Short mmCIF file of C-alpha atoms in Angstrom, two decimals:
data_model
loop_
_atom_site.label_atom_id
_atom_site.label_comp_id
_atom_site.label_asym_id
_atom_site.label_seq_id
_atom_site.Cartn_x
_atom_site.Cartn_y
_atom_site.Cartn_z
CA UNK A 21 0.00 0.00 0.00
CA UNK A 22 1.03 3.31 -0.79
CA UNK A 23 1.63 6.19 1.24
CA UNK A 24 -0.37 9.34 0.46
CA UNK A 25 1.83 12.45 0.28
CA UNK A 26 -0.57 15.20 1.25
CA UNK A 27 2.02 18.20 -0.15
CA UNK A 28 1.01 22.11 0.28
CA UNK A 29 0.06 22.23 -3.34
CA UNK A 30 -2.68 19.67 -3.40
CA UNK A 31 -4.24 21.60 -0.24
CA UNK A 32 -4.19 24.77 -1.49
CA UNK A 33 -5.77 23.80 -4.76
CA UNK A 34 -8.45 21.55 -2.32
CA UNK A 35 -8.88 24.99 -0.29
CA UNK A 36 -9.07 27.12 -3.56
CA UNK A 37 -11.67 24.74 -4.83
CA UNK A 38 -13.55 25.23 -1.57
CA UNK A 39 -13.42 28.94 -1.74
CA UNK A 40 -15.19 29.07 -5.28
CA UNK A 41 -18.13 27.45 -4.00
CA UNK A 42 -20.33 30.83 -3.19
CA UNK A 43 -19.05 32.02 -6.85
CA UNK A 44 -20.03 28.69 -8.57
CA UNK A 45 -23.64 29.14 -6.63
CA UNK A 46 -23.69 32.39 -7.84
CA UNK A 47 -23.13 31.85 -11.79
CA UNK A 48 -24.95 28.50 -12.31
CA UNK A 49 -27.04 29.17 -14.76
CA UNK A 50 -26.24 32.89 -15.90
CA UNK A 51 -24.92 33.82 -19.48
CA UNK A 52 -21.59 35.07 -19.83
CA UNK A 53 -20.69 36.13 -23.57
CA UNK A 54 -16.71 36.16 -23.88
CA UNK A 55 -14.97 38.01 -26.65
CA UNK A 56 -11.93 35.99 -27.64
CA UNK A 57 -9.19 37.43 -29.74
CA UNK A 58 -5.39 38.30 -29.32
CA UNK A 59 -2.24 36.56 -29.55
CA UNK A 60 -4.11 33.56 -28.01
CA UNK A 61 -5.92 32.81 -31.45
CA UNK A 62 -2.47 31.67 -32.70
CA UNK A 63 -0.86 30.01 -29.83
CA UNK A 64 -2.16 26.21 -29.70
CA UNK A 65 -1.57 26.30 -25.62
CA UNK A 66 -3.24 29.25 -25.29
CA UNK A 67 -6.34 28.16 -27.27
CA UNK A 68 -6.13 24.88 -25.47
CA UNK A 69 -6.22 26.77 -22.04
CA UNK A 70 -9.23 28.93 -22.94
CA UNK A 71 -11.05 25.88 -23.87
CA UNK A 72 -10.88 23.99 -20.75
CA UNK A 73 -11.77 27.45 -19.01
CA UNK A 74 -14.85 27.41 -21.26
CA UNK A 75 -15.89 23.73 -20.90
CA UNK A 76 -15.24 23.96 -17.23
CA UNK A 77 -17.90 27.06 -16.90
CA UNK A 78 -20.32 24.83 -18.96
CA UNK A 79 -19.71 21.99 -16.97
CA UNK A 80 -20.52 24.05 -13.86
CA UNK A 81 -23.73 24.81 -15.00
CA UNK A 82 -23.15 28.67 -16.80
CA UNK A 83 -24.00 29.22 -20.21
CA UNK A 84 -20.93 30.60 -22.28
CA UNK A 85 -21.06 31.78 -25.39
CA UNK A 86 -17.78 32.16 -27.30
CA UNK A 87 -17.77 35.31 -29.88
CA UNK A 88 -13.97 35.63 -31.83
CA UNK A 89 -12.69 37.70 -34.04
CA UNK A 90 -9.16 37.02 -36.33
CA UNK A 91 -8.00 39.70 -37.95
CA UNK A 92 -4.26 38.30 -38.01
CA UNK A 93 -5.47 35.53 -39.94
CA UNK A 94 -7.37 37.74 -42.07
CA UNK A 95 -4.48 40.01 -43.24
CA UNK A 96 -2.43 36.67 -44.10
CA UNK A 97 -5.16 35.48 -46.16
CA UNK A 98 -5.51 38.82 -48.18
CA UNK A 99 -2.15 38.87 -48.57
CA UNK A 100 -1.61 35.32 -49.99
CA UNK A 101 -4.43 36.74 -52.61
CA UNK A 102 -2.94 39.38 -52.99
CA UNK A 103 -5.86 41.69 -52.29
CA UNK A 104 -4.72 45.29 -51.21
CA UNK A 105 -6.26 46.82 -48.21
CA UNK A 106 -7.69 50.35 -48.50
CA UNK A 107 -8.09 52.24 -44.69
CA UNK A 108 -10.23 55.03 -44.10
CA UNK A 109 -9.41 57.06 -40.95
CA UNK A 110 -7.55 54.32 -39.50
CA UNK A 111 -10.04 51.47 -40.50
CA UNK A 112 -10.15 49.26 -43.39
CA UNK A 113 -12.56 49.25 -45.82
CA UNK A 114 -14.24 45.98 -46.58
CA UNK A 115 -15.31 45.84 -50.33
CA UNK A 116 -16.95 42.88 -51.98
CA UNK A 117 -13.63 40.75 -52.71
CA UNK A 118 -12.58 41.39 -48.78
CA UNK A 119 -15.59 40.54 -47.30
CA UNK A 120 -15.53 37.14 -49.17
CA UNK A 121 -12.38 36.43 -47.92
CA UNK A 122 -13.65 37.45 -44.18
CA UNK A 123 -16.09 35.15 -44.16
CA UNK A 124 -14.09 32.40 -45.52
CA UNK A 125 -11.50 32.91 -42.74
CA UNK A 126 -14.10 33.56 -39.75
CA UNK A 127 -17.00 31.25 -40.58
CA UNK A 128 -14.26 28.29 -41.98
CA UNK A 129 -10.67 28.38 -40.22
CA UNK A 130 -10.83 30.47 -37.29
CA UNK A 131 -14.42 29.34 -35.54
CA UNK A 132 -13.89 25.77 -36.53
CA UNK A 133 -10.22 25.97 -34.98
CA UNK A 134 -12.06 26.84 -31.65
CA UNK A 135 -15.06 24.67 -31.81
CA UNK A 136 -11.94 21.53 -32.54
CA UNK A 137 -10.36 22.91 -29.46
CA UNK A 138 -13.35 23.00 -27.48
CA UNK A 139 -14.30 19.42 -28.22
CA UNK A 140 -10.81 18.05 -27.64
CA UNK A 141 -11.33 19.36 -23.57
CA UNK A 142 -14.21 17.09 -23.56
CA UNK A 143 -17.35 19.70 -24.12
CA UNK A 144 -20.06 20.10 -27.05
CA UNK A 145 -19.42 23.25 -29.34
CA UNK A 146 -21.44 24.45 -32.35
CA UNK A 147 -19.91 26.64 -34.90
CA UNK A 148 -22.28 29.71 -36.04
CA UNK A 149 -21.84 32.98 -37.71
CA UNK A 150 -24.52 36.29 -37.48
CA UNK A 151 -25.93 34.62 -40.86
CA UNK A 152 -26.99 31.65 -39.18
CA UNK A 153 -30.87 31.82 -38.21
CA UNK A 154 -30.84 35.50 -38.60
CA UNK A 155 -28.36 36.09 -35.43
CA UNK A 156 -27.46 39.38 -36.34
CA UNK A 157 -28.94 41.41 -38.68
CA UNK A 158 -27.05 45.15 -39.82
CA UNK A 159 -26.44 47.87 -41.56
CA UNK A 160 -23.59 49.42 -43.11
CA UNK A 161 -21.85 51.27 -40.36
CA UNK A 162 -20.07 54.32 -42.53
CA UNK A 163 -20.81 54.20 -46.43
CA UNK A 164 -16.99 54.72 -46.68
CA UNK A 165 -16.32 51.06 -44.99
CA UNK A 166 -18.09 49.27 -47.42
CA UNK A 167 -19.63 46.25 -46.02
CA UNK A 168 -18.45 46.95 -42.45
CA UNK A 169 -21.70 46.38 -40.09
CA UNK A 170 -23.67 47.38 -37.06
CA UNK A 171 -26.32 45.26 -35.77
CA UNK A 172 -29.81 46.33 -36.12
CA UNK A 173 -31.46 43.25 -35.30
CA UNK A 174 -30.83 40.29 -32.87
CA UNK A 175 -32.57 36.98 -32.92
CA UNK A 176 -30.78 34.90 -30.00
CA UNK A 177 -33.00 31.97 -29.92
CA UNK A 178 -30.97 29.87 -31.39
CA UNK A 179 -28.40 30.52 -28.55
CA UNK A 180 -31.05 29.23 -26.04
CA UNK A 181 -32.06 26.40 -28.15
CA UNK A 182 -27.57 25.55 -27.94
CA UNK A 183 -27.95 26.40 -23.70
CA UNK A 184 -30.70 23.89 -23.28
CA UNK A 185 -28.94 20.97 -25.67
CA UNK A 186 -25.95 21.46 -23.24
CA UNK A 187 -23.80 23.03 -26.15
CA UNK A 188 -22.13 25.79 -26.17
CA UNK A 189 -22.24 28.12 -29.11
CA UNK A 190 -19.13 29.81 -30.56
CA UNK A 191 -20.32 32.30 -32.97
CA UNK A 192 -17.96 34.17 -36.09
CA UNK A 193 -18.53 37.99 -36.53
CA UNK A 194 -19.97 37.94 -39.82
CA UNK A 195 -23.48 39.11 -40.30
CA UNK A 196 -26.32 39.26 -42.98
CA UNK A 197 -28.02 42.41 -44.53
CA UNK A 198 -31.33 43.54 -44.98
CA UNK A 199 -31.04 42.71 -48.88
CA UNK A 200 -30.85 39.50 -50.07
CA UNK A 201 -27.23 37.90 -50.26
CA UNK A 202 -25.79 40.86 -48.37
CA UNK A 203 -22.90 39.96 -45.76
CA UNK A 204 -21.24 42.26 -43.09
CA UNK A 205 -18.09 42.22 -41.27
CA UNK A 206 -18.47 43.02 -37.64
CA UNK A 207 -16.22 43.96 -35.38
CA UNK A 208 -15.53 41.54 -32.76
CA UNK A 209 -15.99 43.36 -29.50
CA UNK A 210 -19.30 44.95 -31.21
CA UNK A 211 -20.64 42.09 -32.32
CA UNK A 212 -19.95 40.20 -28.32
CA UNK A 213 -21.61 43.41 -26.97
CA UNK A 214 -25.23 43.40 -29.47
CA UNK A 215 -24.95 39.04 -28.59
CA UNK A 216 -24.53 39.97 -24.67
CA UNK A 217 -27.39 43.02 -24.72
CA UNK A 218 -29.76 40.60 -26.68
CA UNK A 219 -29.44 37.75 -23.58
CA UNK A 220 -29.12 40.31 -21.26
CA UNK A 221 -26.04 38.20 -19.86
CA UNK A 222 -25.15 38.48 -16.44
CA UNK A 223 -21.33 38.87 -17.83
CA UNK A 224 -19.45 39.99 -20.94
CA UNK A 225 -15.87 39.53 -20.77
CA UNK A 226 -13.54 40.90 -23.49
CA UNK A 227 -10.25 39.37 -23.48
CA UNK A 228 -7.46 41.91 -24.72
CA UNK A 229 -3.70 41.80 -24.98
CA UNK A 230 -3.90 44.82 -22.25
CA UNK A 231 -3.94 44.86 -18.30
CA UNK A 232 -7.36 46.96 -18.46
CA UNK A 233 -8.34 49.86 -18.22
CA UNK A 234 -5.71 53.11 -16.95
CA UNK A 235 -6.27 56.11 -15.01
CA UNK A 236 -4.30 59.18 -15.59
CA UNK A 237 -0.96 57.48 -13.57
CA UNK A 238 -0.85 54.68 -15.77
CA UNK A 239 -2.39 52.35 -12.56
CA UNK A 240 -5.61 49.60 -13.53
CA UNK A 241 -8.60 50.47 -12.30
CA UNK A 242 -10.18 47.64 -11.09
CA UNK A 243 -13.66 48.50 -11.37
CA UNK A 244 -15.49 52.15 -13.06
CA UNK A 245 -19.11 53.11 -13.50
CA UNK A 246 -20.36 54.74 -17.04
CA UNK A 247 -19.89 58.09 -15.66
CA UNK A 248 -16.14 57.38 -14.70
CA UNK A 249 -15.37 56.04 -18.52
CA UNK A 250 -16.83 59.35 -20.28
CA UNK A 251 -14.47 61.14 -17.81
CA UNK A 252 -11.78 59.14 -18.59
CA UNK A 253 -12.31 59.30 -22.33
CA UNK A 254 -13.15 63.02 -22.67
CA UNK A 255 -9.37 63.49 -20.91
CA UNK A 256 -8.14 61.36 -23.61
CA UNK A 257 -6.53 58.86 -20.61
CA UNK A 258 -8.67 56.32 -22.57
CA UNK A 259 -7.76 56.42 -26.18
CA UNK A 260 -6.80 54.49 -29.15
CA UNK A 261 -7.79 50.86 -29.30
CA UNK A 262 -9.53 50.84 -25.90
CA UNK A 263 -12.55 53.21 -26.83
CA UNK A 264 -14.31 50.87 -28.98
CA UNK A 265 -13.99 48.27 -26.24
CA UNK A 266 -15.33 50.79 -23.81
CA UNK A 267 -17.89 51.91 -26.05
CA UNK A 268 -18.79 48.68 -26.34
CA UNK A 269 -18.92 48.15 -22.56
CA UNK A 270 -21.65 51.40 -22.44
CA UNK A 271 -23.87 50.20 -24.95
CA UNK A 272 -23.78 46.65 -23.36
CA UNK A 273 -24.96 47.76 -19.84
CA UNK A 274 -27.30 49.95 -21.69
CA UNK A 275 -29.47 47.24 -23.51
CA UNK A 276 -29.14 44.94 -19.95
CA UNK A 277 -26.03 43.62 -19.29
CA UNK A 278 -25.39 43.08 -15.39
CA UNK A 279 -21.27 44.01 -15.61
CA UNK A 280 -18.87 43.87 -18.77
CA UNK A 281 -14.88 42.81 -17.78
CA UNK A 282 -12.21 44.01 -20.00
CA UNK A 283 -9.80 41.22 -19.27
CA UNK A 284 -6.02 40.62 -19.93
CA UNK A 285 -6.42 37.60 -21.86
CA UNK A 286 -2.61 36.99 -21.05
CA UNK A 287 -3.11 35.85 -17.75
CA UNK A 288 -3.62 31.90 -17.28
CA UNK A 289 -7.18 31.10 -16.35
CA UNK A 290 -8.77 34.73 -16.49
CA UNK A 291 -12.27 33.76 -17.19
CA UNK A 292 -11.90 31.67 -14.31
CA UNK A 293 -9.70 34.25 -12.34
CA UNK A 294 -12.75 36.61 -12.86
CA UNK A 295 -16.21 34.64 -11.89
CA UNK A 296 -14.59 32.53 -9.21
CA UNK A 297 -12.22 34.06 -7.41
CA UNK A 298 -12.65 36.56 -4.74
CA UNK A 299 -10.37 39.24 -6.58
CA UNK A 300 -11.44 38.89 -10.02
CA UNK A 301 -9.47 40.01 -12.76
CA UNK A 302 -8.61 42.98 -15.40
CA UNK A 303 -11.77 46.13 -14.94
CA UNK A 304 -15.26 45.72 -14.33
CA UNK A 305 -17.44 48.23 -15.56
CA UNK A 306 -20.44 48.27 -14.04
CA UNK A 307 -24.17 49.90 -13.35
CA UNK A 308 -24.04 52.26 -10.10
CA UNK A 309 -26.48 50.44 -8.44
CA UNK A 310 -24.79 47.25 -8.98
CA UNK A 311 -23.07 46.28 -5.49
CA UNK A 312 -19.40 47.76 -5.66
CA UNK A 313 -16.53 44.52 -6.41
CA UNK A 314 -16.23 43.81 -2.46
CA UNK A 315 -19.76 44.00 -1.61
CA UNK A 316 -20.42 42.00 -5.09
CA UNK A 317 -18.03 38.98 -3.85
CA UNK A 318 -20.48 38.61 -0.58
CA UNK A 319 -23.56 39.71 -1.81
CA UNK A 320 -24.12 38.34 -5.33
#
């Protein structure tokens, strides 16, 4: 018979385990939208890593719902066609040719790359884009973009239909039109947001290649209310590529979302890090009359 060696590490993770309880109570059952994107998409650890984080929130009873983008992957595939991009005030524009080749690369390599890793961790994951069952529905968003969209019209049934079957829907950016055979490229982080206010998910999380969000001093700011992020913005402390995520964030709360988390996808575990752990991780952004982050660890 062999001895059991009860080290410090297995007790710790046994105590850490034990300590997650109140948070698993708390999210069985709730929809959390996460907005996946970032080096990780191209680092097969990584990806492996955020699918066990995923099937282990579906296995303890929340309903994720995986929204990507892949830009990366979409500038190699231009450039193997050799399709010049055209930008307009910083963003590209998306003719007919480049919005082919979107789709091809979101609805085909990237989403079916996730749903593959999703499987391998042992849970059930369906591939989707906007076009499927009328998800999203848009518009063009500036004339100038070409086929660049914003969602007019959600139709998130299907979603439920994918909670109840135990499966858990990963879902590409790409969107249909109001006329026939039209297709839109969404941006990621806009399209997680209209998915997110549609549910009226308890959480959105948008993973990011950044810390969070930064005050004036350069410091995270753990948590912020609406009012705090125009202030922020109108200084210009929040700038560049964090003002469509925040944007984002305001709109999502807006249409019914309980909290959005800008997250530092870099960190191991930070789904995980954020709805069970006592100190969460990267900024909530949050409703004022949503309990503050320490009341919110007791009280949710």
């Amino acid at each position: 018979m062999r001895p059991r060696n009860m080290n410090k590490d297995w007790k710790a993770t046994a105590r850490t385990l034990s300590e997650a309880l109140p948070y698993l109570q708390r999210y069985s059952g709730a929809v959390v939208v996460v907005k996946f994107g970032g080096n990780a998409m191209g680092d097969a650890d990584a990806m492996a890593e955020f699918a066990r984080d995923i099937v282990l929130m579906r296995q303890v009873g929340v309903n994720p719902v995986v929204v990507h983008g892949g830009g990366p992957m979409i500038n190699e595939m231009l450039g193997k066609l050799g399709i010049e991009s055209e930008f307009v005030r910083g963003k590209r524009v998306t003719d007919q040719a480049t919005v082919e080749v979107v789709e091809m690369v979101l609805t085909g390599l990237v989403n079916k790359r996730i749903v593959q890793a999703i499987m391998d961790e042992g849970g059930r994951a369906v591939g989707l884009s906007g076009k499927d069952d009328d998800l999203m529905v848009c518009e063009a968003d500036d004339p100038e973009l070409g086929f660049v969209g914003r969602p007019i019209e959600m139709n998130v049934q299907v979603l439920r239909d994918l909670f109840a079957a135990g499966i858990i829907p990963v879902v590409a950016p790409v969107a249909t039109g109001m006329d026939p055979l039209e297709t839109f490229n969404v941006n990621g982080d806009t399209a997680a947001g209209a998915i997110a206010g549609a549910l009226k998910a308890d959480r959105l999380l948008l993973l990011t290649d950044v810390a969070g969000v930064k005050d004036g001093s350069g410091e995270v700011v753990t948590e912020l209310v609406p009012d705090d992020i125009r202030k922020l913005t109108a200084e210009g402390v929040i700038a560049g590529g964090m003002i469509p995520k925040t944007e984002t964030a305001l709109k999502a709360l807006e249409e019914g979302v309980r909290a959005v988390v800008i997250v530092d996808g870099r960190v191991s575990n930070a789904c995980l890090l954020e709805l069970f752990t006592e100190h969460g991780s990267g900024s909530m952004i949050r409703q004022p009359d949503l309990p503050s982050l320490t009341a919110r660890r007791d009280a949710e």
